Amino acid sequence: MRANNKIERRQGVIARFALALWVLGTTSLCFADPDPLELAVHPVMSEEDTLQRYQPLADYLSQKIGRQVVLRTTPSFFPIGTAYVNPIVMI
Amino acid sequence: MILDAAHFTDYRAQKFGYDILAKMPDSISYSLIIKENGDIHGLDDLVGQTVATLGAPSLGATRLAAIFANPARQPIITNVATTDEAIEKLTQGKIHAAFLPSTDIIRAWSRLANVRVIVTTEPIPEAAISASPRLELSIRKAIQIALLHAAKTDDGRDMLAQLSITGFSPATSQLYAGYSNALKQYWGY
């Protein structure tokens, strides 16, 4: 009887320890990998040139604020379906 | 966050409460260039002729629309995706004129044989970086400080050199106030 209690207590301690590890792990994951920030750039150059030119700015800001900054642009102002056609989509 | 021209920067600040963090240095103006040996001598000669600019509602397109305000006397607007595309079309004689940022024209001047500037607009503030109010204030402030102090650090100076600018300048919503009026002529704004 006493042996069984000892085993149950040990199992309880192990379970609580495992739960604590899981909570710690998921919490640290949340803080280590927040959503990246998006930096959009107006399309005054070609899409390729825009991304190439402004990538150093995105990298610099990522380093300074400790959060990934992802660069975004559109191919140009005028094709239907780009973000600039509709101001709601634009933001 | 978004880096955008004055009219969109003001639009976001007014309509969506965007926080203007910093701006590119100096100001921007647009110039209308033509081939020197053609039949075009002034603005009136461009009515019904082709003029290339970045597509509406880019800053260039809105400024060009302000120059040709009379709906009965309009040039034919040819949308281009880049300044280089406009310059190429002009030098090949595919268009009669191009309306482009003055700094881009100066940069490309060596490639522009027999080209003349006939109009330059008044300068307005350069593009600015603004941030959504949904972004935490502390992060907005950290980004603003990083931008405005970039010229004081080695990694900041490297970044600025790659952007070909000397540094970011302080910017406020007051500086950009009113430029979004140019968008009122476009559907949806």
Coordinates of C-alpha atoms in Angstrom, one line a residue:
Chain A
M1 CA 0.0 0.0 0.0
R2 CA 2.8 2.4 1.1
A3 CA 4.8 1.4 -2.0
N4 CA 1.8 2.2 -4.2
N5 CA 1.4 5.6 -2.7
K6 CA 5.1 6.3 -3.2
I7 CA 4.8 5.4 -6.9
E8 CA 1.7 7.6 -7.3
R9 CA 3.4 10.6 -5.6
R10 CA 6.5 10.1 -7.9
Q11 CA 4.2 9.9 -11.0
G12 CA 2.4 13.1 -9.8
V13 CA 5.7 14.9 -9.5
I14 CA 6.9 13.8 -12.9
A15 CA 3.6 14.8 -14.5
R16 CA 3.7 18.3 -12.9
F17 CA 7.3 18.6 -14.0
A18 CA 6.4 17.7 -17.5
L19 CA 3.5 20.1 -17.5
A20 CA 5.8 22.9 -16.3
L21 CA 8.3 22.1 -19.0
W22 CA 5.5 22.2 -21.7
V23 CA 4.2 25.5 -20.5
L24 CA 7.6 27.0 -20.3
G25 CA 8.4 25.7 -23.8
T26 CA 5.3 27.0 -25.5
T27 CA 5.6 30.4 -23.7
S28 CA 9.2 30.9 -24.7
L29 CA 8.2 29.9 -28.3
C30 CA 5.5 32.6 -28.3
F31 CA 8.0 35.3 -27.2
A32 CA 10.8 34.0 -29.5
D33 CA 8.8 34.1 -32.7
P34 CA 6.2 36.9 -32.7
D35 CA 4.5 37.8 -36.0
P36 CA 6.9 39.6 -38.3
L37 CA 6.3 43.2 -39.0
E38 CA 5.6 44.2 -42.6
L39 CA 7.3 47.2 -44.3
A40 CA 5.5 48.1 -47.5
V41 CA 7.3 50.3 -50.0
H42 CA 5.5 52.3 -52.8
P43 CA 6.2 51.0 -56.3
V44 CA 8.2 53.8 -57.9
M45 CA 10.8 51.4 -59.2
S46 CA 10.5 47.8 -60.5
E47 CA 9.4 45.3 -57.9
E48 CA 12.8 43.6 -58.0
D49 CA 14.7 46.9 -57.7
T50 CA 12.4 48.0 -54.8
L51 CA 13.0 44.8 -52.9
Q52 CA 16.7 44.9 -53.5
R53 CA 17.1 48.6 -52.6
Y54 CA 15.1 48.6 -49.4
Q55 CA 16.1 45.2 -48.0
P56 CA 19.0 46.8 -46.0
L57 CA 16.4 49.0 -44.3
A58 CA 14.2 46.0 -43.4
D59 CA 17.3 44.2 -42.1
Y60 CA 18.4 47.2 -40.1
L61 CA 15.1 47.7 -38.4
S62 CA 14.8 43.9 -37.7
Q63 CA 18.2 44.1 -35.9
K64 CA 17.2 47.3 -34.0
I65 CA 13.8 46.2 -32.7
G66 CA 14.6 42.5 -32.3
R67 CA 11.7 41.4 -34.5
Q68 CA 11.7 40.3 -38.1
V69 CA 10.7 43.0 -40.6
V70 CA 9.4 41.6 -44.0
L71 CA 9.5 43.8 -47.1
R72 CA 6.5 44.1 -49.3
T73 CA 5.7 46.0 -52.5
T74 CA 3.5 45.8 -55.5
P75 CA 4.6 45.5 -59.2
S76 CA 3.2 49.0 -60.0
F77 CA 0.4 51.4 -59.3
F78 CA -1.9 50.6 -62.1
P79 CA -2.7 46.9 -62.6
I80 CA -6.2 46.0 -61.4
G81 CA -6.0 44.0 -58.2
T82 CA -3.0 45.7 -56.8
A83 CA -3.3 47.2 -53.3
Y84 CA -3.4 50.7 -54.7
V85 CA -6.7 50.3 -56.5
N86 CA -8.6 50.2 -53.2
P87 CA -7.7 52.3 -50.2
I88 CA -9.1 49.7 -47.8
V89 CA -6.8 47.0 -49.2
M90 CA -4.0 49.5 -49.4
I91 CA -3.5 49.6 -45.6
Chain B
M1 CA 4.6 50.2 -41.7
I2 CA 4.7 51.8 -45.1
L3 CA 7.1 54.0 -47.0
D4 CA 5.0 56.1 -49.3
A5 CA 4.7 59.4 -51.1
A6 CA 3.3 62.6 -49.4
H7 CA -0.3 62.2 -50.6
F8 CA -0.7 58.6 -49.3
T9 CA 1.2 59.4 -46.1
D10 CA -1.3 62.2 -45.4
Y11 CA -4.2 60.0 -46.4
R12 CA -3.3 57.3 -43.9
A13 CA -2.6 59.8 -41.2
Q14 CA -6.0 61.5 -41.7
K15 CA -8.2 58.5 -42.3
F16 CA -6.6 55.7 -40.4
G17 CA -4.6 57.4 -37.7
Y18 CA -1.2 56.3 -39.0
D19 CA 1.8 57.6 -37.1
I20 CA 4.4 59.3 -39.3
L21 CA 7.7 58.2 -37.9
A22 CA 10.3 59.7 -40.2
K23 CA 10.8 60.9 -43.8
M24 CA 13.4 60.6 -46.5
P25 CA 15.6 63.7 -46.6
D26 CA 14.8 66.7 -48.7
S27 CA 11.8 67.3 -51.0
I28 CA 10.6 66.0 -54.3
S29 CA 9.5 67.7 -57.5
Y30 CA 8.4 66.4 -60.8
S31 CA 9.6 67.6 -64.3
L32 CA 8.0 67.2 -67.7
I33 CA 10.6 66.4 -70.3
I34 CA 10.3 66.3 -74.1
K35 CA 12.5 65.5 -77.0
E36 CA 14.2 68.7 -78.2
N37 CA 13.8 68.3 -82.0
G38 CA 10.1 67.4 -82.0
D39 CA 6.9 69.4 -82.6
I40 CA 6.3 69.9 -78.9
H41 CA 7.4 73.3 -77.5
G42 CA 5.2 73.9 -74.5
L43 CA 2.3 72.5 -72.5
D44 CA -0.4 73.4 -75.0
D45 CA 1.3 71.3 -77.6
L46 CA 0.9 68.2 -75.4
V47 CA -2.9 68.2 -75.6
G48 CA -3.9 65.0 -77.3
Q49 CA -0.3 63.8 -77.3
T50 CA 1.2 60.9 -75.2
V51 CA 2.8 61.6 -71.8
A52 CA 4.2 58.8 -69.7
T53 CA 4.0 58.8 -66.0
L54 CA 3.8 56.3 -63.2
G55 CA 0.2 55.0 -63.0
A56 CA -2.6 56.7 -61.1
P57 CA -2.8 57.4 -58.2
S58 CA 0.9 57.8 -58.0
L59 CA 2.2 61.2 -56.9
G60 CA 3.4 61.8 -60.5
A61 CA -0.1 61.1 -61.9
T62 CA -1.8 63.4 -59.4
R63 CA 0.6 66.2 -60.1
L64 CA 0.3 65.8 -63.9
A65 CA -3.5 65.9 -63.5
A66 CA -3.2 69.2 -61.7
I67 CA -1.2 70.7 -64.6
F68 CA -3.8 69.6 -67.1
A69 CA -6.8 70.5 -65.1
N70 CA -9.1 71.3 -68.1
P71 CA -10.9 68.0 -68.9
A72 CA -11.3 69.1 -72.5
R73 CA -7.6 69.7 -73.1
Q74 CA -5.8 66.6 -71.8
P75 CA -2.8 64.7 -73.0
I76 CA -3.0 60.9 -73.5
I77 CA -1.5 59.4 -70.3
T78 CA 0.7 56.4 -70.9
N79 CA 1.2 54.4 -67.7
V80 CA 4.7 53.1 -67.0
A81 CA 5.9 50.9 -64.2
T82 CA 9.3 52.6 -63.8
T83 CA 11.2 55.8 -64.5
D84 CA 13.6 53.8 -66.7
E85 CA 10.7 52.5 -68.8
A86 CA 9.5 56.1 -69.4
I87 CA 12.9 57.3 -70.4
E88 CA 13.4 54.4 -72.8
K89 CA 10.0 55.1 -74.5
L90 CA 10.9 58.8 -74.7
T91 CA 14.3 58.3 -76.3
Q92 CA 12.8 55.7 -78.7
G93 CA 10.2 58.2 -79.8
K94 CA 7.3 56.1 -78.6
I95 CA 5.9 58.9 -76.5
H96 CA 5.9 62.7 -76.7
A97 CA 6.8 63.5 -73.1
A98 CA 7.5 62.0 -69.7
F99 CA 6.6 63.3 -66.3
L100 CA 9.1 62.0 -63.7
P101 CA 10.7 62.8 -60.4
S102 CA 13.3 65.5 -61.1
T103 CA 16.0 63.6 -59.1
D104 CA 15.5 60.5 -61.4
I105 CA 15.9 62.8 -64.5
I106 CA 19.1 64.3 -63.1
R107 CA 20.4 60.8 -62.4
A108 CA 19.6 59.6 -65.9
W109 CA 20.7 62.9 -67.6
S110 CA 23.7 61.4 -69.3
R111 CA 21.4 58.9 -71.1
L112 CA 19.0 61.7 -72.2
A113 CA 20.3 63.1 -75.4
N114 CA 18.3 66.0 -77.0
V115 CA 15.9 66.2 -74.1
R116 CA 14.5 69.4 -72.6
V117 CA 12.7 70.1 -69.3
I118 CA 9.6 72.3 -69.9
V119 CA 7.9 72.3 -66.5
T120 CA 9.1 71.5 -63.0
T121 CA 6.6 71.4 -60.1
E122 CA 7.1 73.0 -56.7
P123 CA 8.8 70.7 -54.3
I124 CA 6.8 68.8 -51.7
P125 CA 8.1 66.6 -48.8
E126 CA 9.7 63.4 -49.8
A127 CA 8.2 60.0 -48.9
A128 CA 7.8 59.1 -45.3
I129 CA 7.6 55.9 -43.2
S130 CA 4.3 55.7 -41.2
A131 CA 3.0 53.0 -38.9
S132 CA -0.4 51.7 -38.2
P133 CA -1.9 52.6 -34.9
R134 CA -2.4 48.8 -34.3
L135 CA 1.4 48.5 -33.9
E136 CA 2.4 48.9 -30.2
L137 CA 3.5 52.4 -29.3
S138 CA 6.8 51.2 -27.9
I139 CA 7.7 49.5 -31.1
R140 CA 6.7 52.6 -33.1
K141 CA 9.0 54.7 -30.9
A142 CA 11.8 52.2 -31.2
I143 CA 11.5 52.2 -35.0
Q144 CA 11.4 56.0 -35.0
I145 CA 14.6 56.3 -32.9
A146 CA 16.3 53.7 -35.0
L147 CA 15.5 55.7 -38.2
L148 CA 16.4 59.1 -36.9
H149 CA 19.6 58.0 -35.2
A150 CA 20.8 55.8 -38.1
A151 CA 23.5 58.2 -39.1
K152 CA 25.1 57.9 -35.7
T153 CA 25.9 54.2 -35.9
D154 CA 28.1 52.1 -38.2
D155 CA 25.3 49.7 -39.1
G156 CA 22.9 52.6 -39.6
R157 CA 25.4 54.4 -41.9
D158 CA 25.8 51.2 -43.9
M159 CA 22.1 51.0 -44.4
L160 CA 21.8 54.7 -45.4
A161 CA 24.7 54.3 -47.9
Q162 CA 22.8 51.4 -49.6
L163 CA 19.7 53.6 -49.8
S164 CA 21.9 56.4 -51.2
I165 CA 20.6 58.9 -48.6
T166 CA 22.4 60.8 -45.8
G167 CA 19.8 60.1 -43.1
F168 CA 16.1 60.1 -42.2
S169 CA 14.5 63.4 -41.1
P170 CA 11.9 64.1 -38.5
A171 CA 8.3 64.2 -39.8
T172 CA 4.9 65.2 -38.5
S173 CA 1.4 64.9 -39.7
Q174 CA 1.3 68.7 -40.0
L175 CA 4.1 68.6 -42.6
Y176 CA 2.0 66.3 -44.8
A177 CA -1.4 67.9 -44.1
G178 CA -3.4 68.6 -47.2
Y179 CA -1.4 66.5 -49.7
S180 CA -4.1 63.8 -49.6
N181 CA -6.5 66.3 -51.4
A182 CA -4.8 65.2 -54.6
L183 CA -6.5 61.8 -54.2
K184 CA -10.0 63.1 -54.0
Q185 CA -10.3 63.0 -57.8
Y186 CA -9.8 59.2 -57.8
W187 CA -12.6 56.6 -57.1
G188 CA -12.5 55.1 -53.7
Y189 CA -10.6 57.9 -52.0

